[in-house]
Coordinates of C-alpha atoms and ligand atoms in Angstrom, one line a residue:
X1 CA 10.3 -23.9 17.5
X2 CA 13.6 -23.0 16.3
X3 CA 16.6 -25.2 16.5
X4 CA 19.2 -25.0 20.0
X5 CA 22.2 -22.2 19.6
X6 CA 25.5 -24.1 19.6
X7 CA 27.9 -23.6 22.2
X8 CA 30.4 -22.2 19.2
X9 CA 27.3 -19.8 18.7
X10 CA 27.0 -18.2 22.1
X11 CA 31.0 -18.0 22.0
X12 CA 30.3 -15.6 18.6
X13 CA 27.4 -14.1 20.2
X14 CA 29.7 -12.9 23.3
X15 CA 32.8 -11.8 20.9
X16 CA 33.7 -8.3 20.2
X17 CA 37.1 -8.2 19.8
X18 CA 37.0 -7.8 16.2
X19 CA 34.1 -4.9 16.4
X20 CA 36.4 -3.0 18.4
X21 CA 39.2 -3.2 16.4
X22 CA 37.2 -2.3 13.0
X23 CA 35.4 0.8 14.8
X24 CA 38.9 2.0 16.3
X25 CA 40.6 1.8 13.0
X26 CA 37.8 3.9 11.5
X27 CA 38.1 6.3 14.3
X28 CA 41.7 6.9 13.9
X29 CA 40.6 6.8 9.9
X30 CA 43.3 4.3 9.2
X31 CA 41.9 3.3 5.7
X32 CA 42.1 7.3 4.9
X33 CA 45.8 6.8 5.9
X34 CA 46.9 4.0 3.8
X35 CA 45.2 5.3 0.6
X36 CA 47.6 5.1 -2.4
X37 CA 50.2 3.1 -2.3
X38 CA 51.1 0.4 1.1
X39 CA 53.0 1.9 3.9
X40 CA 55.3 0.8 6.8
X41 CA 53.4 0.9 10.2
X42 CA 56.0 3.5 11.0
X43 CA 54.7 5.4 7.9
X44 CA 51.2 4.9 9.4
X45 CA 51.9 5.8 12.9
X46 CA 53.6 9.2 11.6
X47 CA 50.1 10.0 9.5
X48 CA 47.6 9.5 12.3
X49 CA 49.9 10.5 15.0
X50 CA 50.3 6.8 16.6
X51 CA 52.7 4.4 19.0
X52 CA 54.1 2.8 16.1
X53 CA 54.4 -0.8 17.9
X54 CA 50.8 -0.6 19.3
X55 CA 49.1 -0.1 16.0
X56 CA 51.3 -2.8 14.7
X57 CA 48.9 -5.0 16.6
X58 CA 45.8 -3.6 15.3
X59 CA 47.2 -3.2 11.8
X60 CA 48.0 -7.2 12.0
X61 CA 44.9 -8.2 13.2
X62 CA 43.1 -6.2 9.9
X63 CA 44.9 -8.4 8.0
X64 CA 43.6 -11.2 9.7
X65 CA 40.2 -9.7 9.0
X66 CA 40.8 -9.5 5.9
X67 CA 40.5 -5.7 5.5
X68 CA 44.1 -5.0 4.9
X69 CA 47.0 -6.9 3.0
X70 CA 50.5 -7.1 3.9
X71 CA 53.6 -7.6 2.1
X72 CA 56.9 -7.6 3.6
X73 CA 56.7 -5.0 6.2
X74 CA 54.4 -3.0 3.8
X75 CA 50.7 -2.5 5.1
X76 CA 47.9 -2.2 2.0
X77 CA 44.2 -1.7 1.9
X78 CA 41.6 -4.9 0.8
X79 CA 39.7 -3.7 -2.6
X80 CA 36.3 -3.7 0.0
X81 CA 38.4 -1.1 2.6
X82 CA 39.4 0.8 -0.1
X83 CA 35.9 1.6 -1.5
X84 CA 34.2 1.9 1.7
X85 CA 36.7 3.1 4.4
X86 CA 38.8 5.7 2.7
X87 CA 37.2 9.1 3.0
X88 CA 37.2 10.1 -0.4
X89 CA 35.8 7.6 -1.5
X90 CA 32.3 7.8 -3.4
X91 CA 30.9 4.9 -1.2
X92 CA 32.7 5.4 2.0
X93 CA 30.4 4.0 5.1
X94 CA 32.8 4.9 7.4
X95 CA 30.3 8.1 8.9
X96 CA 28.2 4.9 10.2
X97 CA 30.9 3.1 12.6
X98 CA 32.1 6.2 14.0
X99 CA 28.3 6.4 15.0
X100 CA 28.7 3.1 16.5
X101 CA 31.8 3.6 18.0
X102 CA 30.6 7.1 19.7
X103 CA 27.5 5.1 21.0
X104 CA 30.1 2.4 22.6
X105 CA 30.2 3.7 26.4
X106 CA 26.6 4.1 26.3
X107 CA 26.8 0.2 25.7
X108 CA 29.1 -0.4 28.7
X109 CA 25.8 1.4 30.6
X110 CA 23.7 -1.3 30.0
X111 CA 24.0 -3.3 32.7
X112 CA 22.9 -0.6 35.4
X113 CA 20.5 0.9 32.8
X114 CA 18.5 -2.8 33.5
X115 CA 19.1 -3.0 36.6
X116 CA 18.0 0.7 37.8
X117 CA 15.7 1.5 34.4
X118 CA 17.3 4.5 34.5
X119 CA 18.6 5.9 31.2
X120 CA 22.6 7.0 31.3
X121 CA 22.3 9.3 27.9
X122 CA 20.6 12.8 28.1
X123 CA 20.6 13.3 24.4
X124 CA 20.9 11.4 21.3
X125 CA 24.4 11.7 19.3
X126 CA 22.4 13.4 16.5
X127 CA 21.8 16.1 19.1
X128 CA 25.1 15.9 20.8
X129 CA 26.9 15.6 17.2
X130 CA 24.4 16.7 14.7
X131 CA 27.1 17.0 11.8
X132 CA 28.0 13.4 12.8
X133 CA 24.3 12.9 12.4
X134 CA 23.8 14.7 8.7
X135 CA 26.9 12.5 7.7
X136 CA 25.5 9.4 9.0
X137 CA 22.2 10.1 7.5
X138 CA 23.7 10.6 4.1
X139 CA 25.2 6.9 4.5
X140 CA 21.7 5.6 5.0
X141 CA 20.4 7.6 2.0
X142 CA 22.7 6.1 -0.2
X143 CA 22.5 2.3 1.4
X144 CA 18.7 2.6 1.5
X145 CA 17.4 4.1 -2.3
X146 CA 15.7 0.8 -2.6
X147 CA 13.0 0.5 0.0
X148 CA 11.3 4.2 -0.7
X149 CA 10.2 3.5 -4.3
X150 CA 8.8 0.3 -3.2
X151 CA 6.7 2.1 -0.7
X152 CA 5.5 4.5 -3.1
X153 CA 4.4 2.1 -5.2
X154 CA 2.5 0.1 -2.4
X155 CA 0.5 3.6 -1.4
X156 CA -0.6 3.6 -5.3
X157 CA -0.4 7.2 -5.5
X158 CA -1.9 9.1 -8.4
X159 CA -2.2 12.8 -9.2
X160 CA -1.1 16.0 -8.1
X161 CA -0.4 15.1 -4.1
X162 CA 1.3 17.2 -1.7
X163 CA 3.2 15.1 0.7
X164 CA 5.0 16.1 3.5
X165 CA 7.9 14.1 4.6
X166 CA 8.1 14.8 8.5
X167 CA 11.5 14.4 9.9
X168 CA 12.5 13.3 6.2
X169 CA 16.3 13.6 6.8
X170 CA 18.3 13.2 3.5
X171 CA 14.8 13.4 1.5
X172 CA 15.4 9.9 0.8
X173 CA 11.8 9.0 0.3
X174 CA 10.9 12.2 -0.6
X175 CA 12.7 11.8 -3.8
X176 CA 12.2 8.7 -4.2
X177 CA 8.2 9.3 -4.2
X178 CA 8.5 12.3 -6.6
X179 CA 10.9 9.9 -9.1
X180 CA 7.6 7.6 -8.5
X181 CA 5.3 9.8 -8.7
X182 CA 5.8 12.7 -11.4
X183 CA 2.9 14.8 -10.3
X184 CA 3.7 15.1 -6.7
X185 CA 5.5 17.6 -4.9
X186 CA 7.0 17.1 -1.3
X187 CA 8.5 19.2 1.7
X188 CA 10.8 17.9 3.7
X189 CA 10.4 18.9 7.4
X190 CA 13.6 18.5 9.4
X191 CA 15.9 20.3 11.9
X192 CA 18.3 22.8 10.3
X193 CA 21.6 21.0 10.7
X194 CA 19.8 18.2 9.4
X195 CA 18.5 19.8 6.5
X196 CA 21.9 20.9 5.1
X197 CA 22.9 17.5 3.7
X198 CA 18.9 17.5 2.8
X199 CA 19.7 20.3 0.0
X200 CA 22.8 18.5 -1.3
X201 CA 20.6 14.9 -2.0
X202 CA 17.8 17.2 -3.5
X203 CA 19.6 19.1 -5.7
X204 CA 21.8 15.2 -7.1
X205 CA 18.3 14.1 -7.8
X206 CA 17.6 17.0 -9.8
X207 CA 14.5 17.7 -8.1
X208 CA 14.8 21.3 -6.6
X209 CA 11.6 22.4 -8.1
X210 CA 9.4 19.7 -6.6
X211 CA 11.0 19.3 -3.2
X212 CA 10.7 22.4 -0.6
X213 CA 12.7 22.2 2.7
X214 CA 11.2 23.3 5.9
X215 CA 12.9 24.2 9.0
X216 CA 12.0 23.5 12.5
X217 CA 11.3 21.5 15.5
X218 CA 8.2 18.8 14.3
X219 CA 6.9 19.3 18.0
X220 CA 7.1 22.7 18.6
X221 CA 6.6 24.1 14.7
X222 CA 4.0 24.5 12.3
X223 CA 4.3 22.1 9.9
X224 CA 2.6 24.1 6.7
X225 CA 0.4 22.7 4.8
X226 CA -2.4 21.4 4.3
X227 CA -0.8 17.6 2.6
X228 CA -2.7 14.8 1.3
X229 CA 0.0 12.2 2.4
X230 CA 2.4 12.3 5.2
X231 CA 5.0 10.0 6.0
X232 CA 6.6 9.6 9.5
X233 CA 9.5 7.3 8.7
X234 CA 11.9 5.9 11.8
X235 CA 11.3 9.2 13.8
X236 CA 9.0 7.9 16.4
X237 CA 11.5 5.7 17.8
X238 CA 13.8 8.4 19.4
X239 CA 10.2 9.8 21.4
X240 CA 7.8 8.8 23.8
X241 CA 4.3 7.5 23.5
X242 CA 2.6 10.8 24.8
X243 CA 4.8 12.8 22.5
X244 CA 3.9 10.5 19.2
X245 CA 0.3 10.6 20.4
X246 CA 0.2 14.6 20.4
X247 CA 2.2 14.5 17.2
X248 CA 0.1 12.0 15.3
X249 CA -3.0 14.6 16.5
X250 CA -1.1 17.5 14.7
X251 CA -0.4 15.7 11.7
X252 CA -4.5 15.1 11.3
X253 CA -5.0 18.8 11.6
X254 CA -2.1 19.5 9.0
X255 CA -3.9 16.9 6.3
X256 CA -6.4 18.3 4.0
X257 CA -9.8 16.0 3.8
X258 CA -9.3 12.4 2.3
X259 CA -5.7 12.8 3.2
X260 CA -3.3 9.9 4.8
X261 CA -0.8 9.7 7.2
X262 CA 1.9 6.3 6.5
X263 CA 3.8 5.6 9.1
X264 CA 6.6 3.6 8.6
X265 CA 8.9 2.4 11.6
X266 CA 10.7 -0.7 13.2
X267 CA 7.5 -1.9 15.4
X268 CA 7.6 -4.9 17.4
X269 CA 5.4 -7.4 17.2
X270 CA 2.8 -8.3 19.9
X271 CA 5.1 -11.1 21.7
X272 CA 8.2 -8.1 21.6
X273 CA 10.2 -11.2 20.5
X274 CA 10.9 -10.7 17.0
X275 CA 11.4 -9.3 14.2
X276 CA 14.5 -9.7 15.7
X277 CA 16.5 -7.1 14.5
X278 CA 14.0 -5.2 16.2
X279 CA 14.7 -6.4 19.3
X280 CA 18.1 -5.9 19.4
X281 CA 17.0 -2.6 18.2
X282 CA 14.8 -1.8 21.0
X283 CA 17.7 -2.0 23.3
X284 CA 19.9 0.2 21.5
X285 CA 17.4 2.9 21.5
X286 CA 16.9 2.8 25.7
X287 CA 20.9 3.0 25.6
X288 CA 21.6 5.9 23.2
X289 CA 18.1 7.6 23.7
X290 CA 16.6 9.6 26.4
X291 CA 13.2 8.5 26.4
X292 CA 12.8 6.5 22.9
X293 CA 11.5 3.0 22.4
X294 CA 10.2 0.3 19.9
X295 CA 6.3 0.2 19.5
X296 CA 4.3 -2.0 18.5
X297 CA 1.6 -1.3 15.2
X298 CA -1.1 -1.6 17.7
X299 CA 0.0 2.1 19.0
X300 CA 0.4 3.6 15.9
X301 CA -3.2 2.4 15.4
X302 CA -4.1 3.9 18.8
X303 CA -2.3 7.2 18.1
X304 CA -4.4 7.8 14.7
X305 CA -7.9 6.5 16.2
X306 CA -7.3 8.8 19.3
X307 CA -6.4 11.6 16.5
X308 CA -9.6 10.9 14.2
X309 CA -8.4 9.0 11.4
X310 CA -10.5 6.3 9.7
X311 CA -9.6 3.2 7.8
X312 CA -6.4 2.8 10.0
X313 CA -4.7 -0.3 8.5
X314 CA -1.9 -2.2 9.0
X315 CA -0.2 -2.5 5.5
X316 CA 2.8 -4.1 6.3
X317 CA 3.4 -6.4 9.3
X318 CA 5.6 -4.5 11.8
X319 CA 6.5 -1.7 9.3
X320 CA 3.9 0.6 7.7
X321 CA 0.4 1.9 9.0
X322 CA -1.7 4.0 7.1
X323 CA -4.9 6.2 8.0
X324 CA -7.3 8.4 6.4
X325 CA -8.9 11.4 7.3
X326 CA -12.2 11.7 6.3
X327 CA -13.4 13.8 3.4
X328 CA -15.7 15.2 6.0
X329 CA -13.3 15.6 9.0
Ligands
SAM401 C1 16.3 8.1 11.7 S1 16.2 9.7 10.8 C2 14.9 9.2 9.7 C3 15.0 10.0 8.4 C4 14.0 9.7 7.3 N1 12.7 9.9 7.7 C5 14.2 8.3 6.7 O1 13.4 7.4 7.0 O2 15.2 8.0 6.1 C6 15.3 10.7 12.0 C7 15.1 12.1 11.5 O3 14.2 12.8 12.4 C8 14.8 14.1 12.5 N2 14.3 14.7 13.8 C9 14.4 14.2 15.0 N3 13.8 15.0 15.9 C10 13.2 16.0 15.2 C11 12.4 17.1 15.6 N4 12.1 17.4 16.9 N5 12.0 18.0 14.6 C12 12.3 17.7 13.3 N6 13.0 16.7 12.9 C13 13.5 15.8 13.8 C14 16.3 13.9 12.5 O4 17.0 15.1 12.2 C15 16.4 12.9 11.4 O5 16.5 13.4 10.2

């Protein structure tokens, strides 16, 4: 059993104040503004087109959060802000809290959402805003480089494989696999818009001639083929269980014999209490999603037995599952 919260750590756990603050200065792209040298909050206000007085406050409580500096009247960015908040900025992350903040009044939902189950979003932001998606999606690439060449190693793949990374997003285990992996060629499957920022991370990592694009809708599409691996990496989230179930059964028809499907998502465990990122999680997808949710490994297992697959096996508690299809399927 774990040790009792504090009373100082439900006060933390029910504080946003600061949250808001950070997301609306991103919004208004503050950090952009104060790029170079420090500024007057008048010089602010005149940049982003502000009530000077009012974004005094805000501009004093970044300093308090340690994300600006100020000196005399004179407003500067932190050395962390000015790497990751100003827009031209190499590692700017910014592309993920205007996600969060767009997401925010689906948040203030949640309340009737439990208390009717009804869902108050008809689309996902990445539908409603898909360049805000794209961007976002190139954050993760770059914040995430590390976990798809473990992965690839894991799945000790050898040879010539076709793999097919089904909604791959910025190819960032495509490429990774192929840097892994020098025999194997991918195609990452992905909606256009998507697919855009897909070409720019593809052609960075030099790999053009091993990684194809394909264009489409993964539900209504062809997917090409045949692959010996495909990967379904954090798309199953944002759809149902009858829609993963018919997809897992046209992924086994896309696989050539002895091929695998990997599945690698945020699963919950069989308690739905932890991991608890995941849990959180769970209810950030029936906010911001129209029908997704958090499975558990047990339905992945149940989507690829119902599909044919063999040796169905969990290789990685609450993240990855992997079947076969039989050489003779
Ligand atoms: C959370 S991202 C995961 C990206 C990538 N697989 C990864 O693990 O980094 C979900 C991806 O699924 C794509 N996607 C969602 N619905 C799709 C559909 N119906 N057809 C094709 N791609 C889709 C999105 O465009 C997005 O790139």
């Amino acid at each position: 059993m774990s040790r009792e919260l504090s009373l100082a750590e439900i006060f933390q756990l029910g504080y946003y104040w600061e949250t808001k603050i950070l997301l609306t200065a991103a919004k208004l792209d503050l950090f952009s503004a104060l790029d170079g040298k420090p500024k007057t909050a008048r010089e602010v206000a005149e940049r982003i087109g502000a009530h000077e007085p009012t974004l005094s406050l805000l501009l004093n409580a970044l300093v308090a959060m340690k994300l600006l500096a100020k000196e005399g009247e004179q407003y500067g960015n932190s050395s962390v802000a000015d790497k990751h908040l100003v827009r031209r900025s190499p590692h700017y992350i910014g592309h993920l809290l205007l996600l969060h903040d767009a997401e925010w009044n689906n948040w203030g939902k949640l309340e009737e959402t439990i208390r009717t189950g009804n869902r108050s979003v008809d689309r996902h932001v990445f539908e409603t805003d898909p360049e805000l998606g794209g961007n976002v999606l190139a954050v993760l690439d770059r914040i995430g480089r590390q976990s798809g060449p473990e992965l690839a190693k894991r799945l000790q793949l050898m040879g010539p494989l076709r793999m097919l990374d089904l909604g791959g997003g910025a190819g960032t285990n495509a490429i990774a696999f192929c840097q892994v992996c020098p025999e194997l060629t991918a195609t990452v499957f992905d909606l256009p818009a998507t697919l855009r920022v897909t070409e720019k991370t593809v052609k960075e990592a030099g790999l053009d001639s091993r990684i194809a694009l394909r264009s489409g809708n993964f539900n209504r599409d062809s997917l090409g083929g045949p692959y010996d691996l495909v990967l379904m990496s954090d798309i199953l989230h944002y759809q149902t269980d009858e829609s993963n179930e018919v997809l897992v059964g046209k992924v086994f028809a896309h696989l050539a014999p002895g091929g695998r499907l990997v599945i690698k998502d945020r699963f919950l465990d069989e308690a739905g209490t932890g991991p608890a990122w995941t849990t959180a999680f769970a209810v950030h997808i029936l906010v911001n999603t129209q029908e997704g949710g958090c499975y558990r490994t047990g339905d992945a297992i149940r989507w690829m037995a119902k599909a044919g697959f063999a040796s169905i096996v969990e290789l990685e508690k609450t993240a990855v599952v992997q079947g076969v299809k039989n050489r003779d399927a």
